[in-house]
């Protein structure tokens, strides 16, 4: 709700009700811009991140928050006013359904429904992404946006101290990665919609 504009990169091979959900989202963000594209030979993460990078270059003010559809940032009010650095990281906890969790309820806040998870996932180390950056910077991401280049300096959480002073935010913002949050969708998502769609 804090966003002035939401840009959605929309894979035209999508066969669910994404466009319907986008229309519903306009009740809290009037400026939602949909950018349609189609992979030439199924899913290609390099093509996907190139679309991210090209879109980023068109945004001229404010901060850009880069997330996939299954990533949620728990953004504290006033954080960027207190930490005006050019780049900030989000620590994504990979959440799972705990035996005490209920079925998903679209009426309840995301944060309250899956509160168990782990920080390391698929050999990506701490899964901390450089994904909140001031607009109009010399910045581009690599696939998965786990790392990036900022002014030709390689940037990820493990190498942050090698970057120019004053580049990074003072701390990490917390987030949740929902790729494996519930059996009702994770197998279909990970196998049918991910593994079997790779170019």
XYZ file of C-alpha atoms in Angstrom:
199
model
C 0.000 0.000 0.000
C 2.980 2.348 0.430
C 3.931 2.037 -3.261
C 3.252 4.910 -5.655
C 3.408 2.573 -8.660
C 3.351 -1.218 -8.959
C 4.981 -2.631 -12.093
C 4.044 -6.207 -12.930
C 6.084 -8.233 -15.403
C 3.447 -10.567 -16.788
C 4.404 -13.836 -18.471
C 1.781 -14.200 -21.221
C 1.842 -17.995 -20.861
C 0.259 -17.607 -17.429
C -2.978 -19.597 -17.266
C -4.393 -18.586 -13.874
C -6.454 -15.598 -12.707
C -3.551 -13.174 -12.351
C -5.212 -10.397 -14.354
C -8.341 -10.639 -12.200
C -6.195 -10.270 -9.066
C -4.454 -7.251 -10.589
C -7.809 -5.540 -11.089
C -8.690 -6.228 -7.453
C -5.359 -4.775 -6.331
C -6.264 -1.421 -7.888
C -8.435 -0.788 -4.828
C -5.259 0.016 -2.851
C -2.848 1.086 -5.613
C -4.388 3.033 -8.489
C -1.245 3.024 -10.631
C -0.552 -0.590 -11.582
C 1.319 -1.019 -14.838
C 1.385 -4.428 -16.527
C 4.308 -5.222 -18.826
C 3.528 -8.280 -20.932
C 6.199 -10.543 -22.350
C 6.549 -14.112 -23.569
C 9.548 -16.434 -23.258
C 10.618 -17.679 -26.720
C 11.374 -21.202 -25.431
C 9.760 -21.703 -22.009
C 11.119 -20.139 -18.816
C 14.570 -18.577 -18.982
C 15.860 -16.853 -15.848
C 18.363 -14.752 -17.787
C 15.598 -13.332 -19.976
C 13.468 -12.725 -16.906
C 16.151 -10.766 -15.048
C 16.923 -8.800 -18.216
C 13.293 -7.625 -18.209
C 13.744 -6.544 -14.577
C 16.907 -4.634 -15.425
C 15.412 -2.879 -18.454
C 12.334 -1.822 -16.485
C 14.477 -0.524 -13.608
C 16.223 1.863 -16.031
C 12.892 3.545 -16.813
C 12.173 4.535 -13.187
C 13.585 7.938 -12.308
C 12.729 8.670 -8.685
C 12.144 7.081 -5.305
C 13.105 3.538 -4.372
C 12.488 0.351 -6.324
C 11.479 -2.837 -4.481
C 12.212 -5.905 -6.620
C 10.261 -9.036 -5.662
C 8.960 -12.178 -7.275
C 5.282 -13.033 -6.854
C 6.074 -15.409 -3.984
C 8.238 -12.947 -2.032
C 6.877 -10.677 0.688
C 8.732 -7.807 2.368
C 7.729 -6.755 5.878
C 8.566 -3.117 5.365
C 8.608 -0.976 8.537
C 7.082 2.499 8.295
C 9.707 5.195 7.929
C 12.600 2.786 7.381
C 14.020 4.454 4.277
C 13.636 7.906 5.810
C 15.828 6.719 8.681
C 18.251 4.825 6.380
C 18.636 6.825 3.142
C 21.444 4.721 1.660
C 21.238 3.703 -1.996
C 20.812 -0.037 -1.482
C 19.086 -2.257 1.082
C 18.828 -6.006 1.578
C 15.862 -8.207 2.431
C 16.391 -11.371 4.458
C 13.890 -13.882 3.017
C 12.875 -16.708 5.343
C 11.763 -19.729 3.343
C 8.549 -20.632 5.111
C 6.801 -23.991 5.443
C 3.528 -25.194 6.871
C 4.002 -26.198 10.505
C 1.795 -28.883 12.069
C 0.122 -26.138 14.136
C -0.714 -23.972 11.086
C -4.211 -23.727 9.613
C -5.211 -23.849 5.969
C -4.492 -20.681 4.048
C -7.067 -17.905 4.338
C -6.960 -15.085 1.788
C -8.626 -12.758 4.318
C -5.761 -13.050 6.830
C -2.422 -11.199 6.612
C 0.415 -13.151 5.000
C 2.713 -12.651 7.973
C 0.372 -14.363 10.428
C -0.250 -17.538 8.442
C 3.187 -19.093 7.996
C 5.603 -18.220 10.785
C 8.019 -21.156 10.607
C 10.873 -21.449 8.158
C 14.582 -21.508 7.558
C 17.116 -19.002 6.362
C 19.183 -21.207 4.041
C 17.601 -22.758 0.950
C 18.916 -24.510 -2.156
C 22.549 -23.564 -1.440
C 21.846 -19.845 -1.680
C 23.507 -19.216 1.656
C 21.594 -16.808 3.822
C 19.097 -15.896 1.047
C 19.555 -12.171 1.585
C 18.799 -10.196 -1.558
C 19.934 -6.688 -2.611
C 16.439 -5.806 -3.769
C 15.602 -2.309 -2.498
C 17.522 0.327 -4.416
C 17.222 3.998 -5.240
C 16.015 4.690 -8.757
C 18.302 5.981 -11.454
C 21.447 4.174 -10.298
C 24.014 2.189 -12.261
C 22.558 -1.093 -11.028
C 21.641 -4.425 -12.537
C 20.708 -7.816 -11.092
C 21.667 -11.347 -11.986
C 19.195 -14.284 -12.116
C 17.173 -14.730 -8.957
C 18.330 -11.229 -7.899
C 20.423 -12.827 -5.151
C 23.266 -10.557 -6.207
C 23.878 -7.622 -8.500
C 26.362 -5.093 -9.795
C 26.253 -1.506 -8.536
C 28.619 0.961 -10.269
C 30.412 -2.127 -11.639
C 30.975 -3.390 -8.081
C 29.758 -6.933 -7.367
C 27.101 -6.772 -4.643
C 25.704 -9.466 -2.403
C 25.278 -9.880 1.343
C 28.502 -11.877 1.804
C 30.645 -9.301 -0.044
C 28.960 -6.130 1.176
C 32.001 -4.875 3.112
C 34.024 -4.726 -0.113
C 31.637 -2.183 -1.625
C 32.027 1.611 -1.453
C 31.291 3.112 1.959
C 27.792 4.468 2.375
C 26.255 2.239 -0.279
C 24.409 -0.216 1.960
C 21.582 0.220 4.413
C 22.343 -0.173 8.092
C 20.437 -3.422 8.504
C 18.380 -6.040 6.691
C 14.640 -5.872 6.210
C 12.788 -9.100 6.964
C 10.763 -10.968 4.375
C 9.205 -14.322 3.539
C 9.654 -16.561 0.489
C 6.503 -18.604 -0.103
C 7.759 -21.093 -2.708
C 7.220 -23.958 -0.249
C 4.643 -22.433 2.090
C 1.904 -25.021 1.608
C 1.374 -28.441 0.021
C -1.744 -27.137 -1.744
C 0.489 -25.421 -4.296
C 4.199 -26.033 -3.713
C 4.526 -29.332 -5.636
C 2.643 -27.978 -8.639
C 4.643 -24.762 -8.499
C 8.067 -26.365 -8.062
C 7.618 -29.239 -10.535
C 4.937 -28.377 -13.103
C 5.323 -24.592 -13.184
C 9.060 -24.394 -12.581
C 11.141 -27.496 -13.326
C 9.074 -28.628 -16.326
C 8.976 -25.115 -17.807
C 12.718 -24.523 -17.954
C 14.106 -23.700 -21.372
